[in-house]
mmCIF file of C-alpha atoms and ligand atoms in Angstrom:
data_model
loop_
_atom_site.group_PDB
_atom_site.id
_atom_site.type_symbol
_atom_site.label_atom_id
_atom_site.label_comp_id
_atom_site.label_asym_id
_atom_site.label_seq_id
_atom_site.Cartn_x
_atom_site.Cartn_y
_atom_site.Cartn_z
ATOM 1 C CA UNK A 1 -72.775 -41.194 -59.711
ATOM 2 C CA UNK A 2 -74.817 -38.530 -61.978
ATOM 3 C CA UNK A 3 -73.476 -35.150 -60.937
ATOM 4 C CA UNK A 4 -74.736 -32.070 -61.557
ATOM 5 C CA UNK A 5 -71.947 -29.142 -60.801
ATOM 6 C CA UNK A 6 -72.749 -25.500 -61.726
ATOM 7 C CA UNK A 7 -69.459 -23.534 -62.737
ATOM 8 C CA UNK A 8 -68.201 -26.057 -64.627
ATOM 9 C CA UNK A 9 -66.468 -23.691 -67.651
ATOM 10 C CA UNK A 10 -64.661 -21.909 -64.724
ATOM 11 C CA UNK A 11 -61.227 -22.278 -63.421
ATOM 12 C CA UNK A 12 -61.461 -24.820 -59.981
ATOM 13 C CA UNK A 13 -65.037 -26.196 -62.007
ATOM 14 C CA UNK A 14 -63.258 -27.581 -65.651
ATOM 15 C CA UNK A 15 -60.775 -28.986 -63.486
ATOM 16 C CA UNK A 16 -62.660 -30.662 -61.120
ATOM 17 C CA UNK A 17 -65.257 -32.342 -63.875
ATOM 18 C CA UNK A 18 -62.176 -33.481 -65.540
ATOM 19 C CA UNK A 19 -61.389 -35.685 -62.307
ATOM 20 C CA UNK A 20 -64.884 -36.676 -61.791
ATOM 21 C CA UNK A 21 -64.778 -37.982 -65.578
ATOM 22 C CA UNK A 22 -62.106 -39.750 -64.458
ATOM 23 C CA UNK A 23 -63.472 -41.213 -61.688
ATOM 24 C CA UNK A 24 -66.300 -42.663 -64.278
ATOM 25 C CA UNK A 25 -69.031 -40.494 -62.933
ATOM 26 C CA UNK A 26 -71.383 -38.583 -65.593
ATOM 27 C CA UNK A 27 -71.374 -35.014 -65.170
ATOM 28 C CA UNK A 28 -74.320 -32.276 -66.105
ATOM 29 C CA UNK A 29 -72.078 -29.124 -66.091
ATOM 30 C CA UNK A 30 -73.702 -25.627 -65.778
ATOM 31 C CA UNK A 31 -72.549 -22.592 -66.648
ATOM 32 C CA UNK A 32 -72.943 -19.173 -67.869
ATOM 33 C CA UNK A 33 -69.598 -17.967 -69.255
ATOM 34 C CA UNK A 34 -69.493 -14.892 -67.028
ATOM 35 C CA UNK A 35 -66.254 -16.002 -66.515
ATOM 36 C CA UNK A 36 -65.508 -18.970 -67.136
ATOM 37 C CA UNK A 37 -65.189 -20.011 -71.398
ATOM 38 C CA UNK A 38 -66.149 -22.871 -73.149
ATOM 39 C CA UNK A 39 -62.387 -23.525 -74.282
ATOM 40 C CA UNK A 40 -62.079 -25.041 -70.403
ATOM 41 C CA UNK A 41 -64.071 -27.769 -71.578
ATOM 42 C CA UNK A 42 -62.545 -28.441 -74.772
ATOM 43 C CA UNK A 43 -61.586 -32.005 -72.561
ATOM 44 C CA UNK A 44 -64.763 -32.687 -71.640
ATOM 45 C CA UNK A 45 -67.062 -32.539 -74.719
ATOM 46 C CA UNK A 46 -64.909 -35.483 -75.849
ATOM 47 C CA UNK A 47 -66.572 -37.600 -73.465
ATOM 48 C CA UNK A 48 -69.969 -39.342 -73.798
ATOM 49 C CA UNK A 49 -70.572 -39.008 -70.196
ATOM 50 C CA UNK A 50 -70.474 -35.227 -70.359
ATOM 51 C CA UNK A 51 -73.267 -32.700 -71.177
ATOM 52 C CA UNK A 52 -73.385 -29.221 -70.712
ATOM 53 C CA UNK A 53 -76.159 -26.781 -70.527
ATOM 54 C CA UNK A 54 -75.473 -22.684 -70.956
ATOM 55 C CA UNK A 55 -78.038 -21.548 -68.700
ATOM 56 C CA UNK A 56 -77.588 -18.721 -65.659
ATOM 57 C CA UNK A 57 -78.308 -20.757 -62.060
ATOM 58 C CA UNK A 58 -79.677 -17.429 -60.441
ATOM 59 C CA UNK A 59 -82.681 -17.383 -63.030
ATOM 60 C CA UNK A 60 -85.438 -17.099 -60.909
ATOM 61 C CA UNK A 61 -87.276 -19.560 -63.125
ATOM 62 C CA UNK A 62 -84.566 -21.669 -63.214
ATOM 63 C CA UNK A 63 -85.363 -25.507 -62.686
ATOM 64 C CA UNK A 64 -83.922 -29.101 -64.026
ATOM 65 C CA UNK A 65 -86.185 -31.856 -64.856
ATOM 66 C CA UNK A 66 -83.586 -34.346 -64.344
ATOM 67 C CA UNK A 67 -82.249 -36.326 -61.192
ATOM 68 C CA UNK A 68 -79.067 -36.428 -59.951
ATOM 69 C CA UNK A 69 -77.054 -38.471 -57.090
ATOM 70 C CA UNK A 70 -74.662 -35.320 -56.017
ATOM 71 C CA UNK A 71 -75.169 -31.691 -56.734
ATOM 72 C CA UNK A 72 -72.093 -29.614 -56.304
ATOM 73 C CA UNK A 73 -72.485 -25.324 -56.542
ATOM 74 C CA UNK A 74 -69.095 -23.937 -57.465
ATOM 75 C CA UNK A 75 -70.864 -20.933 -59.527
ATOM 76 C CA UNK A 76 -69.363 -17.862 -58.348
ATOM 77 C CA UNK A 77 -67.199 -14.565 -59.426
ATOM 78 C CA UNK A 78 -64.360 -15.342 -57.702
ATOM 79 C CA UNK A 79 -61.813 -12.234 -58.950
ATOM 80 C CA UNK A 80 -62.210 -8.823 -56.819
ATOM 81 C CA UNK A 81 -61.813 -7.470 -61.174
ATOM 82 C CA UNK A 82 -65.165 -9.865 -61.614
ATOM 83 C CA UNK A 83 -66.845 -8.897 -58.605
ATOM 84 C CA UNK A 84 -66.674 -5.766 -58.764
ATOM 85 C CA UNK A 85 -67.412 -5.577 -62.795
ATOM 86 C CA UNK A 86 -70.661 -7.561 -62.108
ATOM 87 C CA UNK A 87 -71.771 -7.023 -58.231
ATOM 88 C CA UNK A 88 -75.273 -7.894 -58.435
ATOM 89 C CA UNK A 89 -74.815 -11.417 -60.224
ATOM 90 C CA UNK A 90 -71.826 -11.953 -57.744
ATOM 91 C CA UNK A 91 -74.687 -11.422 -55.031
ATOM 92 C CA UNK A 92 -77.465 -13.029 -57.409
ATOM 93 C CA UNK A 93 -75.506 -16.286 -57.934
ATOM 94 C CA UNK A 94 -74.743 -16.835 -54.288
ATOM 95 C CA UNK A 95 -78.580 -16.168 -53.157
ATOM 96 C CA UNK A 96 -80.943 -17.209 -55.862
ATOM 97 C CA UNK A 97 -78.115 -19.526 -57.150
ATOM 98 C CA UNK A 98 -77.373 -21.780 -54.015
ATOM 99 C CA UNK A 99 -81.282 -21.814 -53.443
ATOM 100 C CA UNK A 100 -81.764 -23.566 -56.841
ATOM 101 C CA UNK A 101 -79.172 -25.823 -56.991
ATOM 102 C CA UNK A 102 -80.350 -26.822 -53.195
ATOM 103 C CA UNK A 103 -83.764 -27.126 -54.690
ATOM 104 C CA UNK A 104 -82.252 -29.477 -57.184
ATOM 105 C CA UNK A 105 -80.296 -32.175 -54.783
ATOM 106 C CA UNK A 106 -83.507 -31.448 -52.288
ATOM 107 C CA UNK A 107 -86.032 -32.774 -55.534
ATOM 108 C CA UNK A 108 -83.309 -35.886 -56.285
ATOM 109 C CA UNK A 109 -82.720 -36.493 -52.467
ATOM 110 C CA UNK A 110 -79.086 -35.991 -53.584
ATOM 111 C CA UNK A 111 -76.061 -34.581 -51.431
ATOM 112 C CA UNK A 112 -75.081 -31.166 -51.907
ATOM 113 C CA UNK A 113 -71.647 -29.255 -51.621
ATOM 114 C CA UNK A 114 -71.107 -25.632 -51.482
ATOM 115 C CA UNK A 115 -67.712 -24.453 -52.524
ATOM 116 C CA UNK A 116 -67.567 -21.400 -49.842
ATOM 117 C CA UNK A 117 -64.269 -19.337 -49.777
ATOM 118 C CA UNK A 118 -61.849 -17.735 -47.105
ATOM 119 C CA UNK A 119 -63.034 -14.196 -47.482
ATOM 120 C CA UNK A 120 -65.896 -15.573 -44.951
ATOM 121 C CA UNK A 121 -63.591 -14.281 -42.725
ATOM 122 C CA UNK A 122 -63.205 -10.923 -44.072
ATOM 123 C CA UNK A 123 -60.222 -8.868 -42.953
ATOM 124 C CA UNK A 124 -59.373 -11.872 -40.098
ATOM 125 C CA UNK A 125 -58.547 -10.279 -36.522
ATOM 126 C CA UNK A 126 -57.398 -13.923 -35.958
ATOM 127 C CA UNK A 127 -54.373 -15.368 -37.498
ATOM 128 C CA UNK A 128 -53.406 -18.064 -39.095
ATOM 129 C CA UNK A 129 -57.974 -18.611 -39.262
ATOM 130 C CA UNK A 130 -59.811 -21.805 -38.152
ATOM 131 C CA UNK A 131 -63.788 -22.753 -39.420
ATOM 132 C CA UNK A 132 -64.935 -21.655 -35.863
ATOM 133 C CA UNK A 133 -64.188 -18.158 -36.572
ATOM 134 C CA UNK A 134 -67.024 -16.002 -37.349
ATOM 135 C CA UNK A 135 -65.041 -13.532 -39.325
ATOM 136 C CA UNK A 136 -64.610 -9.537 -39.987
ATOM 137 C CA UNK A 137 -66.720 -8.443 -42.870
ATOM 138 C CA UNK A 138 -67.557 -4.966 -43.873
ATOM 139 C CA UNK A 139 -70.976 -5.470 -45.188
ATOM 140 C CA UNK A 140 -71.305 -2.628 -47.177
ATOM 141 C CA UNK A 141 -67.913 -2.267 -48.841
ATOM 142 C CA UNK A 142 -66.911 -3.057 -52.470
ATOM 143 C CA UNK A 143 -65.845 -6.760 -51.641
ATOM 144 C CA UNK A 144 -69.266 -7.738 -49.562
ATOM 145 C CA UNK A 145 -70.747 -8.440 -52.913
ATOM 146 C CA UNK A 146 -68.673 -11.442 -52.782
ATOM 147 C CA UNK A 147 -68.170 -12.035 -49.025
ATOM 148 C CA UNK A 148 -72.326 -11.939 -48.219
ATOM 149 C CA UNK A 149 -73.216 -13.822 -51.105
ATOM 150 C CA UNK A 150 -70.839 -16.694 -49.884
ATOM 151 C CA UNK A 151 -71.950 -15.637 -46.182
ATOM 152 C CA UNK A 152 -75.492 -16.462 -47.244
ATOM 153 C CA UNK A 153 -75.255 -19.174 -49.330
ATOM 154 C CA UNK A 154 -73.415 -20.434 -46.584
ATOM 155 C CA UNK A 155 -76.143 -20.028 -44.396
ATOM 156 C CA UNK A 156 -79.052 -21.155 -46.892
ATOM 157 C CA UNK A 157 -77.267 -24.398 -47.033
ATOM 158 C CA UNK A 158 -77.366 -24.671 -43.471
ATOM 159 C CA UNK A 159 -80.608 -23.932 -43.150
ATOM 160 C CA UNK A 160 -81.473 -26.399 -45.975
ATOM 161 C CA UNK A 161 -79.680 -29.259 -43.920
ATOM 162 C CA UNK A 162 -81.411 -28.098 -40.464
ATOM 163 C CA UNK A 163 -84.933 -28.131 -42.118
ATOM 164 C CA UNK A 164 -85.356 -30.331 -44.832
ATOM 165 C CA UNK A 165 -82.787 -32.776 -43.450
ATOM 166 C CA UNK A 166 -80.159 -32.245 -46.928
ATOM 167 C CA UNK A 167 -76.886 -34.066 -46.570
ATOM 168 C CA UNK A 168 -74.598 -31.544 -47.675
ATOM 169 C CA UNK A 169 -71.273 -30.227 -47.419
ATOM 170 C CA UNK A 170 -69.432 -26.904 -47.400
ATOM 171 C CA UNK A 171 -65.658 -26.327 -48.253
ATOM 172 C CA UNK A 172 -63.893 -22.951 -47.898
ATOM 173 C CA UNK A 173 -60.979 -22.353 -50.333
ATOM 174 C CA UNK A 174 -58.421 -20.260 -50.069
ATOM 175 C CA UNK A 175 -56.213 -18.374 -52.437
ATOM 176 C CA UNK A 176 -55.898 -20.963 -55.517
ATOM 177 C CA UNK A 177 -54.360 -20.975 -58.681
ATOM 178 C CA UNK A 178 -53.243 -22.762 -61.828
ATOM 179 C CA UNK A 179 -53.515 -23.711 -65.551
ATOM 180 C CA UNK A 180 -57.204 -22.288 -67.194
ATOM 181 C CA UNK A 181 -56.580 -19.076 -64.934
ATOM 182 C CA UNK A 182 -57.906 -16.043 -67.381
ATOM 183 C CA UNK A 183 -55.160 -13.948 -68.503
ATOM 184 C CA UNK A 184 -57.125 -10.963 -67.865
ATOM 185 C CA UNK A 185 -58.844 -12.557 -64.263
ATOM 186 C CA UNK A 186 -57.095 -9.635 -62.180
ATOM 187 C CA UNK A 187 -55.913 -12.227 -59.513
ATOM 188 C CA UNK A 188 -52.731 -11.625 -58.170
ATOM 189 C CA UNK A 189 -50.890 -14.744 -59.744
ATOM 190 C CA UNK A 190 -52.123 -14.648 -63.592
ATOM 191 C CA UNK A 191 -52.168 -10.622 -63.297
ATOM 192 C CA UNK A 192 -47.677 -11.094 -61.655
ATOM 193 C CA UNK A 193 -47.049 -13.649 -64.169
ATOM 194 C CA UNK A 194 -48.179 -11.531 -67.298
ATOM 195 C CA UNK A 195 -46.775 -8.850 -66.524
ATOM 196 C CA UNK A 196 -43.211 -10.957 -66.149
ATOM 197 C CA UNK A 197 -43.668 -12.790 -69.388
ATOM 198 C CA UNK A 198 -44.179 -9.686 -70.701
ATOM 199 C CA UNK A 199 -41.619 -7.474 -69.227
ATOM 200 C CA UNK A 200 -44.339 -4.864 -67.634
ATOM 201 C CA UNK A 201 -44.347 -3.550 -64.581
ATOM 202 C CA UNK A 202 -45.452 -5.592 -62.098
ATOM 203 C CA UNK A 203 -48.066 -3.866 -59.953
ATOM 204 C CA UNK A 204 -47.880 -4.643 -56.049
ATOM 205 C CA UNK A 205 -50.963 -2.408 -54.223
ATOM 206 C CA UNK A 206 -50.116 -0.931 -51.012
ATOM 207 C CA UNK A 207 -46.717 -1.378 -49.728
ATOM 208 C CA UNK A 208 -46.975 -5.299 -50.477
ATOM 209 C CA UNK A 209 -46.560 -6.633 -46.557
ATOM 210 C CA UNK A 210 -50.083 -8.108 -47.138
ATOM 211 C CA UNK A 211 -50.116 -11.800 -47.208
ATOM 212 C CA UNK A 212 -51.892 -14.793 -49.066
ATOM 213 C CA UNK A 213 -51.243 -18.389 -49.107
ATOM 214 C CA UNK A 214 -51.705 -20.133 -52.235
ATOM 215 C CA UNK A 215 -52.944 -23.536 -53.480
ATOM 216 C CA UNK A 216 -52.262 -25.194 -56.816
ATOM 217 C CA UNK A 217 -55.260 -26.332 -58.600
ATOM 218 C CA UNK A 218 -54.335 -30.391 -58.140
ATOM 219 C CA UNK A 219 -54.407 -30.082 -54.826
ATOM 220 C CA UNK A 220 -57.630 -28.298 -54.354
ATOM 221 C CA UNK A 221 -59.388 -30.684 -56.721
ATOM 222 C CA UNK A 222 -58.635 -33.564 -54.425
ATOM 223 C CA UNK A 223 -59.412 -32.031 -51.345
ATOM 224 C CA UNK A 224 -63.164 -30.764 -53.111
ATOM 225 C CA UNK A 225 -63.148 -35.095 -54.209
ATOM 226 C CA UNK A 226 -62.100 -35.867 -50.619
ATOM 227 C CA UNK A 227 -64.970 -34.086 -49.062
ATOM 228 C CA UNK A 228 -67.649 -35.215 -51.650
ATOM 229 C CA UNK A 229 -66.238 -38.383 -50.178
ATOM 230 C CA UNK A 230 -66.527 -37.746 -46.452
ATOM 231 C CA UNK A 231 -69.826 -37.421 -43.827
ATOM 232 C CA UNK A 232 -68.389 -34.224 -42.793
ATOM 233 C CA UNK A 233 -70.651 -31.212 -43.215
ATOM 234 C CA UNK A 234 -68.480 -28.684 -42.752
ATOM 235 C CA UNK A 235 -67.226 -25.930 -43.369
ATOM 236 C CA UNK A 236 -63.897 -27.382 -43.556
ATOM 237 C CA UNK A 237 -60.743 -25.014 -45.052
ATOM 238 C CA UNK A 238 -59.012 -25.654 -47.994
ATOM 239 C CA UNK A 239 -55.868 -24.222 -49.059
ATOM 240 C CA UNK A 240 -52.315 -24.040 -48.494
ATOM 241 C CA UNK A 241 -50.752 -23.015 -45.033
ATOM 242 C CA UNK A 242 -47.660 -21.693 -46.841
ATOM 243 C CA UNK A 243 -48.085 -17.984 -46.084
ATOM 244 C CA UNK A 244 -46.233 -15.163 -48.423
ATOM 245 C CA UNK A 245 -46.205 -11.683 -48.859
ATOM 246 C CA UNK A 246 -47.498 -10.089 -51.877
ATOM 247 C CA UNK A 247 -43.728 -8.372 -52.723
ATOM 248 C CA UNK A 248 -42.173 -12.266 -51.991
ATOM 249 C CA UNK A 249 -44.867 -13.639 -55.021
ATOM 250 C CA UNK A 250 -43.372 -10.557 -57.141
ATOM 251 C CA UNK A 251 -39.925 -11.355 -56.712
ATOM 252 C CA UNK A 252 -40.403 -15.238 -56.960
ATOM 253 C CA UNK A 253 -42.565 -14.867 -60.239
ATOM 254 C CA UNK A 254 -39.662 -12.325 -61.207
ATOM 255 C CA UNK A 255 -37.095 -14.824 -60.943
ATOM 256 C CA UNK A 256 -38.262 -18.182 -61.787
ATOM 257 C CA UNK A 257 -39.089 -16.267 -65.405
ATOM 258 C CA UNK A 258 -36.135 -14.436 -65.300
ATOM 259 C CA UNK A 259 -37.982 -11.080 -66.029
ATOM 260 C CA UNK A 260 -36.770 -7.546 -66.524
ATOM 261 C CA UNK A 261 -40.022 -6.565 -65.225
ATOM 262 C CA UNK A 262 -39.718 -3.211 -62.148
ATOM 263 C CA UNK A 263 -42.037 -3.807 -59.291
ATOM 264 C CA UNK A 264 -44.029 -0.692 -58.947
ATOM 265 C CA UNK A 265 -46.704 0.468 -55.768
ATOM 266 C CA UNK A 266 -50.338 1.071 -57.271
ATOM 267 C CA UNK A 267 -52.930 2.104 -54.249
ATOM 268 C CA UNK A 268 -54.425 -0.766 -51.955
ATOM 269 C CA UNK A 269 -58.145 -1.193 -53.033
ATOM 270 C CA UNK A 270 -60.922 -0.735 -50.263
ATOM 271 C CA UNK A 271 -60.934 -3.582 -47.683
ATOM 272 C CA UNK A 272 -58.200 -5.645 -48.930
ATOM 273 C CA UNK A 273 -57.114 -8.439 -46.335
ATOM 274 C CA UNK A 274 -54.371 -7.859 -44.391
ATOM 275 C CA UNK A 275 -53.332 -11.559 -43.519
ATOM 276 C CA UNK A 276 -54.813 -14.637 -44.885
ATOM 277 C CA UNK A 277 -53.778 -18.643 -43.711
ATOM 278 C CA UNK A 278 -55.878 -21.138 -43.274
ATOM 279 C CA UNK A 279 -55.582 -23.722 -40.194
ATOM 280 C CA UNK A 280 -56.251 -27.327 -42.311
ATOM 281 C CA UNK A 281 -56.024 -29.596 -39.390
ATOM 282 C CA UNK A 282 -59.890 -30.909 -39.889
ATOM 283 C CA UNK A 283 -59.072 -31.269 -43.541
ATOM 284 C CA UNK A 284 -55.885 -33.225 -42.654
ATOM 285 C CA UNK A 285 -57.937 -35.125 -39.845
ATOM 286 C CA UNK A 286 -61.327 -35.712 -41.551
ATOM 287 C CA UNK A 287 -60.175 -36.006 -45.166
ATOM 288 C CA UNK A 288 -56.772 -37.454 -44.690
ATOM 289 C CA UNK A 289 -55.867 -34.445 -47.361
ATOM 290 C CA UNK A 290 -52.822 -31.844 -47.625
ATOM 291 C CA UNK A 291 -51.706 -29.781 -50.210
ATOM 292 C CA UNK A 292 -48.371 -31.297 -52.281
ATOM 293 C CA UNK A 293 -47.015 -28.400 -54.674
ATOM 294 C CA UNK A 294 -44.925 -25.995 -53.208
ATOM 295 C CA UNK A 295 -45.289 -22.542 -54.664
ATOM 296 C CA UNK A 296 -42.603 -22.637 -56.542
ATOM 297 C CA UNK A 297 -43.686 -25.715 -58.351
ATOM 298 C CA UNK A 298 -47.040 -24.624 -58.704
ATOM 299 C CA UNK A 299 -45.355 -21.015 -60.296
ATOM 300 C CA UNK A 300 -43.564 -23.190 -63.009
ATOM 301 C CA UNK A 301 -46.971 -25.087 -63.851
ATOM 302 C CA UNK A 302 -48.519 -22.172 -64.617
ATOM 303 C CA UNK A 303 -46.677 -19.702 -66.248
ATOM 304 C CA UNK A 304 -46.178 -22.049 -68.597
ATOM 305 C CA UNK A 305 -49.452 -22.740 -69.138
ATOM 306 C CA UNK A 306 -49.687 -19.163 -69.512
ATOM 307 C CA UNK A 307 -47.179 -19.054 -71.946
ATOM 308 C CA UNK A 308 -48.482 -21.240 -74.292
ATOM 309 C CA UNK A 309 -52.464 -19.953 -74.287
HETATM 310 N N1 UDP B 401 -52.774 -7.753 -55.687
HETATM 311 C C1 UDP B 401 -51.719 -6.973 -56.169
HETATM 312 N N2 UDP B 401 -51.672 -6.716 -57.514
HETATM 313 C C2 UDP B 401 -52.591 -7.199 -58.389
HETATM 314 C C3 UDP B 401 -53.640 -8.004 -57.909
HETATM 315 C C4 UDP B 401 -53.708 -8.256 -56.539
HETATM 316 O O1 UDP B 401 -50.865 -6.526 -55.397
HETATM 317 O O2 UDP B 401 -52.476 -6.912 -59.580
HETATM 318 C C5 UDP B 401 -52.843 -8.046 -54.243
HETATM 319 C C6 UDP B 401 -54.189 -7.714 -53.632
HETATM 320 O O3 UDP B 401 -54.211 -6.376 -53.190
HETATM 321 C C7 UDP B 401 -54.280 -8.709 -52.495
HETATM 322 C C8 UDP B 401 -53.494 -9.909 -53.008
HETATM 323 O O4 UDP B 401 -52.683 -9.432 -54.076
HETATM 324 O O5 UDP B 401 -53.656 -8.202 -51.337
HETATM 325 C C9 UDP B 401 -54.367 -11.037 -53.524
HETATM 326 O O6 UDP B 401 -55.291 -10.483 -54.403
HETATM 327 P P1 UDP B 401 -56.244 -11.343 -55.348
HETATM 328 O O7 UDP B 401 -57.002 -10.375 -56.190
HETATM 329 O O8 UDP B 401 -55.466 -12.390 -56.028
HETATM 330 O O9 UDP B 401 -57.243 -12.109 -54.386
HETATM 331 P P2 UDP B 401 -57.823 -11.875 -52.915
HETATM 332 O O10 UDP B 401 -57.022 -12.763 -52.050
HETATM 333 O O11 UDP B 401 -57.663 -10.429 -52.511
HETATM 334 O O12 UDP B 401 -59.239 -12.268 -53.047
#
């Protein structure tokens, strides 16, 4: 196929045009390096099936001459640090962004898939959370920048299916992590492990009971491949069900690098998810997919891909 994918110098997008390449599909990455870097794709320029275009998808001018069998919209600032650094393209890429890239796969007649997320559901009141919940999202607060963008490009695609008849998909990820993670991304797994490696405090906000359950990067590409794959529309969750406490990630990080490191209490910032699981049982149904690493294999991947960038 001839796949267009916005994102694709970010963390989940390199890695998922890498498997795509693969798979002997030809890609037309996007991107913008708001966050992600060029040095993610250092893999793909070597291939002749690859081309990349710098170019923001929220331009309200933006447009693409060229058709395409599958567009996939994975363009997003995914770090609370990034989101809260750059609020209005966080909204700008979700709205104006999704719209585009719709407009695109609507032009080609191609399918679409919107990489959604778990903060959907806000601060959840329900626990572990399925795709029927509707979620608990302040819409005003410092995180809606993120939360309503996905919210609406979650809707736009919807509407996009409902009206013009679109086949398209929508995934929600959860917590994920990995190799190509910026040192400097402000997520709680690259922020733990350099601060281990590096024998600095390692700063746990509020008292550290909150929880997150993390996926490696492997896993999450397949599941993304599975439902490109699949009839499903969605939203279907993706993540891993393995549920942890933020103190348990600072003591596991601790050990497996053997770190001197203190844990130390910094305040927790404004709306910051209490609990956060995701139920997979449609992605195990539907796209026969479940996450593989444990955490602690997952840990070891990436701090020492850390280690050595
Ligand atoms: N967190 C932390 N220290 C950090 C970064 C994050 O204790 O340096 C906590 C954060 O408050 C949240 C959890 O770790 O409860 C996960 O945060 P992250 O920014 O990775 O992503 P989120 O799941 O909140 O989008």
């Amino acid at each position: 196929m001839k796949i267009l994918i916005s994102g694709c110098a970010g963390f989940i997008g390199s890695h998922l045009c890498e498997y795509l390449l693969k798979a002997s599909h030809t890609i037309v990455g996007i991107d913008n390096y708001i966050t992600g870097k060029e040095e993610n794709m250092s893999s793909l320029f070597v291939s002749k099936n690859f081309k990349f275009i710098q170019g923001d998808v929220a331009d309200r001018d933006f447009s693409i001459d060229d058709k395409f069998d599958y567009v996939l919209h994975l363009a997003a600032l995914a770090s609370p640090v990034f989101y809260y650094k750059y609020p209005i393209n966080s909204l700008t890429v979700g709205a104006l962004g999704t719209q585009n890239m719709l407009e695109v796969a609507r032009k080609s007649d191609a399918e679409f898939l919107l990489t959604s997320t778990s903060e959907v559901y806000g601060d959840p009141e329900i626990h572990p959370q399925p795709e029927k919940y509707w979620g608990n999202v302040n819409p005003i607060g410092i995180r809606s920048v993120y939360d309503e963008s996905k919210r609406y490009s979650e809707a736009i695609t919807m509407a996009y299916k409902r009206y013009y008849g679109l086949k398209t998909h929508i995934v929600r990820i959860f917590n994920t992590y990995g190799p190509r993670m910026r040192k400097d991304d402000g997520r709680v797994i690259p922020e733990f492990i350099m601060s281990a490696l590096n024998d600095k405090p390692i700063p746990v906000f509020g008292d550290g009971k909150q929880t997150r359950s993390f996926c490696y990067i492997d896993d999450m590409v397949k599941g993304i491949s599975a439902m490109m794959d699949s009839d499903a529309p969605g939203p279907i969750n993706l993540g891993n069900p393995e549920e942890f406490t933020i103190i348990e990630l600072a003591e596991k990080i601790k050990d497996i690098i053997e770190s001197r490191s203190e844990i130390v209490f910094k305040p927790l910032p404004e709306d910051d998810p209490k609990r956060r699981k995701p139920i997979i049982e449609k992605a195990m149904k539907i796209l026969n997919w479940k996450p593989r690493y444990s955490l602690e294999k997952g840990l070891k991947e990436t701090i020492e891909w850390l280690k050595n960038h």
